[in-house]
Amino acid sequence: FKTLRSSFFRQVLRLFIPTFASCSMVFVMLRLGFYEPTRPIIADKSLFHNVEEPHPVLLESFSIQFHDWIMQMFNFICIFDWSQFAGSTGYDVHLWTIPVEFRASLMLFITLIALARLRPWLRLSLLFGIMAFVMRKDRWELVLFYSGMFIAELDLISQSFKSSDSYKTLSQ
């Protein structure tokens, strides 16, 4: 439990400090006008056939822009919205995966705590059932995180067999 608590706080720092820094730099570059020369290029459909990647919107004043940035950063860290692309920010659209990863890791931490004291075979069985449930609910991000937990559990089980075999060899 001590390790999980530490992992949670490290996860928050690891995910959100770099993303806040990135969005802050975009905010500053936007206000300095660095995006304006490239707006006609990004709007040219002959250059970009498949991917439409919008530039952040330049608002009329610094204070309005700053308020917009604050609200988008607040929505970015909101863990309670599970809709598709929830938490995405217009200041750096590439960061849409960060809120998804954070929500999924929170669910993983809760599941680890819930299943920690069970026997390995029961833990794997329940985890498989949880994976089937979230797959049925079309929560692909949770399926991926739980799959990683499943693989890690199998690895720990195989390691325990290897260490018990080596202990038997040493004692003989």
mmCIF file with all atom_site columns, C-alpha atoms in Angstrom:
data_model
loop_
_atom_site.group_PDB
_atom_site.id
_atom_site.type_symbol
_atom_site.label_atom_id
_atom_site.label_alt_id
_atom_site.label_comp_id
_atom_site.label_asym_id
_atom_site.label_entity_id
_atom_site.label_seq_id
_atom_site.pdbx_PDB_ins_code
_atom_site.Cartn_x
_atom_site.Cartn_y
_atom_site.Cartn_z
_atom_site.occupancy
_atom_site.B_iso_or_equiv
_atom_site.pdbx_formal_charge
_atom_site.auth_seq_id
_atom_site.auth_comp_id
_atom_site.auth_asym_id
_atom_site.auth_atom_id
_atom_site.pdbx_PDB_model_num
ATOM 1   C CA . PHE A 1 1   ? 0.000   0.000   0.000   1.00 0.00 ? 1   PHE A CA 1
ATOM 2   C CA . LYS A 1 2   ? 2.935   2.310   0.684   1.00 0.00 ? 2   LYS A CA 1
ATOM 3   C CA . THR A 1 3   ? 4.257   1.597   -2.810  1.00 0.00 ? 3   THR A CA 1
ATOM 4   C CA . LEU A 1 4   ? 0.860   2.264   -4.380  1.00 0.00 ? 4   LEU A CA 1
ATOM 5   C CA . ARG A 1 5   ? 0.518   5.573   -2.562  1.00 0.00 ? 5   ARG A CA 1
ATOM 6   C CA . SER A 1 6   ? 3.960   6.620   -3.724  1.00 0.00 ? 6   SER A CA 1
ATOM 7   C CA . SER A 1 7   ? 3.183   5.448   -7.272  1.00 0.00 ? 7   SER A CA 1
ATOM 8   C CA . PHE A 1 8   ? -0.002  7.505   -7.348  1.00 0.00 ? 8   PHE A CA 1
ATOM 9   C CA . PHE A 1 9   ? 1.742   10.744  -6.415  1.00 0.00 ? 9   PHE A CA 1
ATOM 10  C CA . ARG A 1 10  ? 4.621   10.092  -8.793  1.00 0.00 ? 10  ARG A CA 1
ATOM 11  C CA . GLN A 1 11  ? 2.083   9.393   -11.544 1.00 0.00 ? 11  GLN A CA 1
ATOM 12  C CA . VAL A 1 12  ? 0.397   12.758  -10.992 1.00 0.00 ? 12  VAL A CA 1
ATOM 13  C CA . LEU A 1 13  ? 3.721   14.592  -11.177 1.00 0.00 ? 13  LEU A CA 1
ATOM 14  C CA . ARG A 1 14  ? 5.039   12.533  -14.101 1.00 0.00 ? 14  ARG A CA 1
ATOM 15  C CA . LEU A 1 15  ? 1.937   13.099  -16.209 1.00 0.00 ? 15  LEU A CA 1
ATOM 16  C CA . PHE A 1 16  ? 0.854   16.621  -15.412 1.00 0.00 ? 16  PHE A CA 1
ATOM 17  C CA . ILE A 1 17  ? 3.998   18.722  -14.856 1.00 0.00 ? 17  ILE A CA 1
ATOM 18  C CA . PRO A 1 18  ? 5.307   18.209  -18.426 1.00 0.00 ? 18  PRO A CA 1
ATOM 19  C CA . THR A 1 19  ? 1.856   18.694  -19.938 1.00 0.00 ? 19  THR A CA 1
ATOM 20  C CA . PHE A 1 20  ? 1.270   21.924  -18.030 1.00 0.00 ? 20  PHE A CA 1
ATOM 21  C CA . ALA A 1 21  ? 4.688   23.107  -19.194 1.00 0.00 ? 21  ALA A CA 1
ATOM 22  C CA . SER A 1 22  ? 3.837   22.236  -22.801 1.00 0.00 ? 22  SER A CA 1
ATOM 23  C CA . CYS A 1 23  ? 0.467   23.995  -22.685 1.00 0.00 ? 23  CYS A CA 1
ATOM 24  C CA . SER A 1 24  ? 2.073   27.017  -21.010 1.00 0.00 ? 24  SER A CA 1
ATOM 25  C CA . MET A 1 25  ? 4.610   27.304  -23.824 1.00 0.00 ? 25  MET A CA 1
ATOM 26  C CA . VAL A 1 26  ? 1.825   27.058  -26.404 1.00 0.00 ? 26  VAL A CA 1
ATOM 27  C CA . PHE A 1 27  ? -0.098  29.766  -24.535 1.00 0.00 ? 27  PHE A CA 1
ATOM 28  C CA . VAL A 1 28  ? 2.926   32.095  -24.577 1.00 0.00 ? 28  VAL A CA 1
ATOM 29  C CA . MET A 1 29  ? 3.725   31.397  -28.252 1.00 0.00 ? 29  MET A CA 1
ATOM 30  C CA . LEU A 1 30  ? 0.076   31.946  -29.167 1.00 0.00 ? 30  LEU A CA 1
ATOM 31  C CA . ARG A 1 31  ? -0.026  35.319  -27.401 1.00 0.00 ? 31  ARG A CA 1
ATOM 32  C CA . LEU A 1 32  ? 3.273   36.319  -29.064 1.00 0.00 ? 32  LEU A CA 1
ATOM 33  C CA . GLY A 1 33  ? 1.771   35.572  -32.491 1.00 0.00 ? 33  GLY A CA 1
ATOM 34  C CA . PHE A 1 34  ? 3.934   32.611  -33.476 1.00 0.00 ? 34  PHE A CA 1
ATOM 35  C CA . TYR A 1 35  ? 0.942   30.661  -34.797 1.00 0.00 ? 35  TYR A CA 1
ATOM 36  C CA . GLU A 1 36  ? -0.431  33.396  -37.052 1.00 0.00 ? 36  GLU A CA 1
ATOM 37  C CA . PRO A 1 37  ? 1.945   32.951  -40.042 1.00 0.00 ? 37  PRO A CA 1
ATOM 38  C CA . THR A 1 38  ? 1.105   29.244  -40.283 1.00 0.00 ? 38  THR A CA 1
ATOM 39  C CA . ARG A 1 39  ? -2.705  29.483  -40.085 1.00 0.00 ? 39  ARG A CA 1
ATOM 40  C CA . PRO A 1 40  ? -3.141  29.721  -43.898 1.00 0.00 ? 40  PRO A CA 1
ATOM 41  C CA . ILE A 1 41  ? -0.863  26.716  -44.377 1.00 0.00 ? 41  ILE A CA 1
ATOM 42  C CA . ILE A 1 42  ? -2.791  24.512  -41.944 1.00 0.00 ? 42  ILE A CA 1
ATOM 43  C CA . ALA A 1 43  ? -6.078  25.519  -43.608 1.00 0.00 ? 43  ALA A CA 1
ATOM 44  C CA . ASP A 1 44  ? -4.836  24.499  -47.083 1.00 0.00 ? 44  ASP A CA 1
ATOM 45  C CA . LYS A 1 45  ? -6.617  21.216  -47.879 1.00 0.00 ? 45  LYS A CA 1
ATOM 46  C CA . SER A 1 46  ? -4.245  20.468  -50.772 1.00 0.00 ? 46  SER A CA 1
ATOM 47  C CA . LEU A 1 47  ? -1.352  20.136  -48.323 1.00 0.00 ? 47  LEU A CA 1
ATOM 48  C CA . PHE A 1 48  ? -3.146  18.183  -45.597 1.00 0.00 ? 48  PHE A CA 1
ATOM 49  C CA . HIS A 1 49  ? -5.437  15.483  -46.967 1.00 0.00 ? 49  HIS A CA 1
ATOM 50  C CA . ASN A 1 50  ? -6.139  13.242  -43.990 1.00 0.00 ? 50  ASN A CA 1
ATOM 51  C CA . VAL A 1 51  ? -5.211  14.948  -40.755 1.00 0.00 ? 51  VAL A CA 1
ATOM 52  C CA . GLU A 1 52  ? -6.788  18.194  -39.737 1.00 0.00 ? 52  GLU A CA 1
ATOM 53  C CA . GLU A 1 53  ? -4.855  19.596  -36.816 1.00 0.00 ? 53  GLU A CA 1
ATOM 54  C CA . PRO A 1 54  ? -6.223  22.922  -35.650 1.00 0.00 ? 54  PRO A CA 1
ATOM 55  C CA . HIS A 1 55  ? -4.080  25.637  -34.147 1.00 0.00 ? 55  HIS A CA 1
ATOM 56  C CA . PRO A 1 56  ? -5.147  26.998  -30.785 1.00 0.00 ? 56  PRO A CA 1
ATOM 57  C CA . VAL A 1 57  ? -7.622  29.850  -31.050 1.00 0.00 ? 57  VAL A CA 1
ATOM 58  C CA . LEU A 1 58  ? -6.229  33.336  -30.474 1.00 0.00 ? 58  LEU A CA 1
ATOM 59  C CA . LEU A 1 59  ? -8.705  35.257  -28.327 1.00 0.00 ? 59  LEU A CA 1
ATOM 60  C CA . GLU A 1 60  ? -9.055  39.039  -28.308 1.00 0.00 ? 60  GLU A CA 1
ATOM 61  C CA . SER A 1 61  ? -7.237  39.835  -25.054 1.00 0.00 ? 61  SER A CA 1
ATOM 62  C CA . PHE A 1 62  ? -4.623  38.383  -22.752 1.00 0.00 ? 62  PHE A CA 1
ATOM 63  C CA . SER A 1 63  ? -7.040  38.147  -19.830 1.00 0.00 ? 63  SER A CA 1
ATOM 64  C CA . ILE A 1 64  ? -9.682  36.284  -21.859 1.00 0.00 ? 64  ILE A CA 1
ATOM 65  C CA . GLN A 1 65  ? -6.992  33.972  -23.254 1.00 0.00 ? 65  GLN A CA 1
ATOM 66  C CA . PHE A 1 66  ? -5.571  33.376  -19.780 1.00 0.00 ? 66  PHE A CA 1
ATOM 67  C CA . HIS A 1 67  ? -9.019  32.575  -18.386 1.00 0.00 ? 67  HIS A CA 1
ATOM 68  C CA . ASP A 1 68  ? -9.594  30.152  -21.276 1.00 0.00 ? 68  ASP A CA 1
ATOM 69  C CA . TRP A 1 69  ? -6.219  28.512  -20.620 1.00 0.00 ? 69  TRP A CA 1
ATOM 70  C CA . ILE A 1 70  ? -6.989  28.133  -16.893 1.00 0.00 ? 70  ILE A CA 1
ATOM 71  C CA . MET A 1 71  ? -10.390 26.573  -17.635 1.00 0.00 ? 71  MET A CA 1
ATOM 72  C CA . GLN A 1 72  ? -8.893  24.163  -20.166 1.00 0.00 ? 72  GLN A CA 1
ATOM 73  C CA . MET A 1 73  ? -6.166  23.156  -17.693 1.00 0.00 ? 73  MET A CA 1
ATOM 74  C CA . PHE A 1 74  ? -8.855  22.586  -15.040 1.00 0.00 ? 74  PHE A CA 1
ATOM 75  C CA . ASN A 1 75  ? -10.819 20.388  -17.466 1.00 0.00 ? 75  ASN A CA 1
ATOM 76  C CA . PHE A 1 76  ? -7.585  18.652  -18.420 1.00 0.00 ? 76  PHE A CA 1
ATOM 77  C CA . ILE A 1 77  ? -7.084  17.254  -14.914 1.00 0.00 ? 77  ILE A CA 1
ATOM 78  C CA . CYS A 1 78  ? -10.759 16.435  -14.324 1.00 0.00 ? 78  CYS A CA 1
ATOM 79  C CA . ILE A 1 79  ? -10.835 12.695  -13.661 1.00 0.00 ? 79  ILE A CA 1
ATOM 80  C CA . PHE A 1 80  ? -14.604 12.374  -13.478 1.00 0.00 ? 80  PHE A CA 1
ATOM 81  C CA . ASP A 1 81  ? -15.428 12.832  -17.168 1.00 0.00 ? 81  ASP A CA 1
ATOM 82  C CA . TRP A 1 82  ? -15.193 9.498   -18.980 1.00 0.00 ? 82  TRP A CA 1
ATOM 83  C CA . SER A 1 83  ? -16.508 10.688  -22.341 1.00 0.00 ? 83  SER A CA 1
ATOM 84  C CA . GLN A 1 84  ? -14.355 10.211  -25.423 1.00 0.00 ? 84  GLN A CA 1
ATOM 85  C CA . PHE A 1 85  ? -11.386 12.604  -25.474 1.00 0.00 ? 85  PHE A CA 1
ATOM 86  C CA . ALA A 1 86  ? -12.455 14.036  -22.115 1.00 0.00 ? 86  ALA A CA 1
ATOM 87  C CA . GLY A 1 87  ? -9.841  16.396  -20.792 1.00 0.00 ? 87  GLY A CA 1
ATOM 88  C CA . SER A 1 88  ? -8.423  17.260  -24.201 1.00 0.00 ? 88  SER A CA 1
ATOM 89  C CA . THR A 1 89  ? -7.030  20.732  -24.449 1.00 0.00 ? 89  THR A CA 1
ATOM 90  C CA . GLY A 1 90  ? -7.023  23.012  -27.465 1.00 0.00 ? 90  GLY A CA 1
ATOM 91  C CA . TYR A 1 91  ? -3.603  24.305  -26.454 1.00 0.00 ? 91  TYR A CA 1
ATOM 92  C CA . ASP A 1 92  ? -1.882  21.035  -27.320 1.00 0.00 ? 92  ASP A CA 1
ATOM 93  C CA . VAL A 1 93  ? -4.201  18.517  -28.961 1.00 0.00 ? 93  VAL A CA 1
ATOM 94  C CA . HIS A 1 94  ? -1.536  15.805  -28.864 1.00 0.00 ? 94  HIS A CA 1
ATOM 95  C CA . LEU A 1 95  ? -1.963  15.497  -25.110 1.00 0.00 ? 95  LEU A CA 1
ATOM 96  C CA . TRP A 1 96  ? -5.410  13.885  -25.323 1.00 0.00 ? 96  TRP A CA 1
ATOM 97  C CA . THR A 1 97  ? -3.959  10.604  -24.049 1.00 0.00 ? 97  THR A CA 1
ATOM 98  C CA . ILE A 1 98  ? -2.747  12.026  -20.726 1.00 0.00 ? 98  ILE A CA 1
ATOM 99  C CA . PRO A 1 99  ? -6.166  12.313  -19.010 1.00 0.00 ? 99  PRO A CA 1
ATOM 100 C CA . VAL A 1 100 ? -7.073  8.878   -20.400 1.00 0.00 ? 100 VAL A CA 1
ATOM 101 C CA . GLU A 1 101 ? -3.887  7.399   -18.968 1.00 0.00 ? 101 GLU A CA 1
ATOM 102 C CA . PHE A 1 102 ? -4.438  9.063   -15.618 1.00 0.00 ? 102 PHE A CA 1
ATOM 103 C CA . ARG A 1 103 ? -8.029  7.826   -15.260 1.00 0.00 ? 103 ARG A CA 1
ATOM 104 C CA . ALA A 1 104 ? -7.027  4.308   -16.295 1.00 0.00 ? 104 ALA A CA 1
ATOM 105 C CA . SER A 1 105 ? -4.104  4.257   -13.866 1.00 0.00 ? 105 SER A CA 1
ATOM 106 C CA . LEU A 1 106 ? -6.429  5.331   -11.043 1.00 0.00 ? 106 LEU A CA 1
ATOM 107 C CA . MET A 1 107 ? -8.717  2.411   -11.867 1.00 0.00 ? 107 MET A CA 1
ATOM 108 C CA . LEU A 1 108 ? -5.680  0.134   -11.953 1.00 0.00 ? 108 LEU A CA 1
ATOM 109 C CA . PHE A 1 109 ? -4.564  1.315   -8.495  1.00 0.00 ? 109 PHE A CA 1
ATOM 110 C CA . ILE A 1 110 ? -8.063  0.697   -7.108  1.00 0.00 ? 110 ILE A CA 1
ATOM 111 C CA . THR A 1 111 ? -8.133  -2.776  -8.652  1.00 0.00 ? 111 THR A CA 1
ATOM 112 C CA . LEU A 1 112 ? -4.674  -3.589  -7.283  1.00 0.00 ? 112 LEU A CA 1
ATOM 113 C CA . ILE A 1 113 ? -5.811  -2.623  -3.791  1.00 0.00 ? 113 ILE A CA 1
ATOM 114 C CA . ALA A 1 114 ? -9.034  -4.617  -4.128  1.00 0.00 ? 114 ALA A CA 1
ATOM 115 C CA . LEU A 1 115 ? -7.319  -7.789  -5.361  1.00 0.00 ? 115 LEU A CA 1
ATOM 116 C CA . ALA A 1 116 ? -4.060  -7.575  -3.382  1.00 0.00 ? 116 ALA A CA 1
ATOM 117 C CA . ARG A 1 117 ? -4.863  -10.078 -0.615  1.00 0.00 ? 117 ARG A CA 1
ATOM 118 C CA . LEU A 1 118 ? -6.358  -12.786 -2.836  1.00 0.00 ? 118 LEU A CA 1
ATOM 119 C CA . ARG A 1 119 ? -4.674  -15.980 -3.918  1.00 0.00 ? 119 ARG A CA 1
ATOM 120 C CA . PRO A 1 120 ? -3.001  -15.671 -7.330  1.00 0.00 ? 120 PRO A CA 1
ATOM 121 C CA . TRP A 1 121 ? -5.443  -17.957 -9.168  1.00 0.00 ? 121 TRP A CA 1
ATOM 122 C CA . LEU A 1 122 ? -8.428  -16.043 -7.761  1.00 0.00 ? 122 LEU A CA 1
ATOM 123 C CA . ARG A 1 123 ? -6.808  -12.684 -8.490  1.00 0.00 ? 123 ARG A CA 1
ATOM 124 C CA . LEU A 1 124 ? -6.206  -13.710 -12.110 1.00 0.00 ? 124 LEU A CA 1
ATOM 125 C CA . SER A 1 125 ? -9.743  -15.066 -12.464 1.00 0.00 ? 125 SER A CA 1
ATOM 126 C CA . LEU A 1 126 ? -11.339 -11.905 -11.102 1.00 0.00 ? 126 LEU A CA 1
ATOM 127 C CA . LEU A 1 127 ? -9.014  -9.727  -13.164 1.00 0.00 ? 127 LEU A CA 1
ATOM 128 C CA . PHE A 1 128 ? -10.008 -11.656 -16.281 1.00 0.00 ? 128 PHE A CA 1
ATOM 129 C CA . GLY A 1 129 ? -13.667 -11.076 -15.391 1.00 0.00 ? 129 GLY A CA 1
ATOM 130 C CA . ILE A 1 130 ? -13.018 -7.350  -14.901 1.00 0.00 ? 130 ILE A CA 1
ATOM 131 C CA . MET A 1 131 ? -11.245 -7.256  -18.253 1.00 0.00 ? 131 MET A CA 1
ATOM 132 C CA . ALA A 1 132 ? -14.222 -8.924  -19.949 1.00 0.00 ? 132 ALA A CA 1
ATOM 133 C CA . PHE A 1 133 ? -16.586 -6.447  -18.270 1.00 0.00 ? 133 PHE A CA 1
ATOM 134 C CA . VAL A 1 134 ? -14.659 -3.327  -19.325 1.00 0.00 ? 134 VAL A CA 1
ATOM 135 C CA . MET A 1 135 ? -14.220 -4.746  -22.822 1.00 0.00 ? 135 MET A CA 1
ATOM 136 C CA . ARG A 1 136 ? -17.990 -5.211  -23.030 1.00 0.00 ? 136 ARG A CA 1
ATOM 137 C CA . LYS A 1 137 ? -18.390 -1.598  -21.871 1.00 0.00 ? 137 LYS A CA 1
ATOM 138 C CA . ASP A 1 138 ? -16.007 -0.508  -24.668 1.00 0.00 ? 138 ASP A CA 1
ATOM 139 C CA . ARG A 1 139 ? -13.403 0.917   -22.295 1.00 0.00 ? 139 ARG A CA 1
ATOM 140 C CA . TRP A 1 140 ? -10.388 -0.040  -24.400 1.00 0.00 ? 140 TRP A CA 1
ATOM 141 C CA . GLU A 1 141 ? -7.972  1.999   -22.265 1.00 0.00 ? 141 GLU A CA 1
ATOM 142 C CA . LEU A 1 142 ? -8.905  -0.038  -19.185 1.00 0.00 ? 142 LEU A CA 1
ATOM 143 C CA . VAL A 1 143 ? -8.546  -3.289  -21.111 1.00 0.00 ? 143 VAL A CA 1
ATOM 144 C CA . LEU A 1 144 ? -4.994  -2.274  -22.016 1.00 0.00 ? 144 LEU A CA 1
ATOM 145 C CA . PHE A 1 145 ? -4.062  -1.322  -18.455 1.00 0.00 ? 145 PHE A CA 1
ATOM 146 C CA . TYR A 1 146 ? -5.638  -4.462  -17.005 1.00 0.00 ? 146 TYR A CA 1
ATOM 147 C CA . SER A 1 147 ? -3.873  -6.567  -19.643 1.00 0.00 ? 147 SER A CA 1
ATOM 148 C CA . GLY A 1 148 ? -0.589  -5.137  -18.414 1.00 0.00 ? 148 GLY A CA 1
ATOM 149 C CA . MET A 1 149 ? -1.554  -6.064  -14.857 1.00 0.00 ? 149 MET A CA 1
ATOM 150 C CA . PHE A 1 150 ? -2.501  -9.566  -16.014 1.00 0.00 ? 150 PHE A CA 1
ATOM 151 C CA . ILE A 1 151 ? 0.861   -10.046 -17.749 1.00 0.00 ? 151 ILE A CA 1
ATOM 152 C CA . ALA A 1 152 ? 2.743   -8.671  -14.723 1.00 0.00 ? 152 ALA A CA 1
ATOM 153 C CA . GLU A 1 153 ? 0.865   -11.081 -12.449 1.00 0.00 ? 153 GLU A CA 1
ATOM 154 C CA . LEU A 1 154 ? 1.761   -14.023 -14.701 1.00 0.00 ? 154 LEU A CA 1
ATOM 155 C CA . ASP A 1 155 ? 5.391   -12.884 -14.661 1.00 0.00 ? 155 ASP A CA 1
ATOM 156 C CA . LEU A 1 156 ? 5.406   -12.721 -10.851 1.00 0.00 ? 156 LEU A CA 1
ATOM 157 C CA . ILE A 1 157 ? 3.909   -16.201 -10.660 1.00 0.00 ? 157 ILE A CA 1
ATOM 158 C CA . SER A 1 158 ? 6.519   -17.601 -13.064 1.00 0.00 ? 158 SER A CA 1
ATOM 159 C CA . GLN A 1 159 ? 9.288   -15.875 -11.065 1.00 0.00 ? 159 GLN A CA 1
ATOM 160 C CA . SER A 1 160 ? 8.035   -17.444 -7.843  1.00 0.00 ? 160 SER A CA 1
ATOM 161 C CA . PHE A 1 161 ? 8.128   -20.893 -9.486  1.00 0.00 ? 161 PHE A CA 1
ATOM 162 C CA . LYS A 1 162 ? 11.667  -20.278 -10.708 1.00 0.00 ? 162 LYS A CA 1
ATOM 163 C CA . SER A 1 163 ? 12.863  -19.101 -7.298  1.00 0.00 ? 163 SER A CA 1
ATOM 164 C CA . SER A 1 164 ? 11.222  -22.047 -5.500  1.00 0.00 ? 164 SER A CA 1
ATOM 165 C CA . ASP A 1 165 ? 12.876  -24.438 -7.993  1.00 0.00 ? 165 ASP A CA 1
ATOM 166 C CA . SER A 1 166 ? 16.278  -22.853 -7.397  1.00 0.00 ? 166 SER A CA 1
ATOM 167 C CA . TYR A 1 167 ? 15.696  -23.035 -3.626  1.00 0.00 ? 167 TYR A CA 1
ATOM 168 C CA . LYS A 1 168 ? 14.954  -26.763 -3.933  1.00 0.00 ? 168 LYS A CA 1
ATOM 169 C CA . THR A 1 169 ? 18.107  -27.223 -5.995  1.00 0.00 ? 169 THR A CA 1
ATOM 170 C CA . LEU A 1 170 ? 20.207  -25.352 -3.427  1.00 0.00 ? 170 LEU A CA 1
ATOM 171 C CA . SER A 1 171 ? 18.784  -27.278 -0.472  1.00 0.00 ? 171 SER A CA 1
ATOM 172 C CA . GLN A 1 172 ? 19.509  -30.658 -2.072  1.00 0.00 ? 172 GLN A CA 1
#
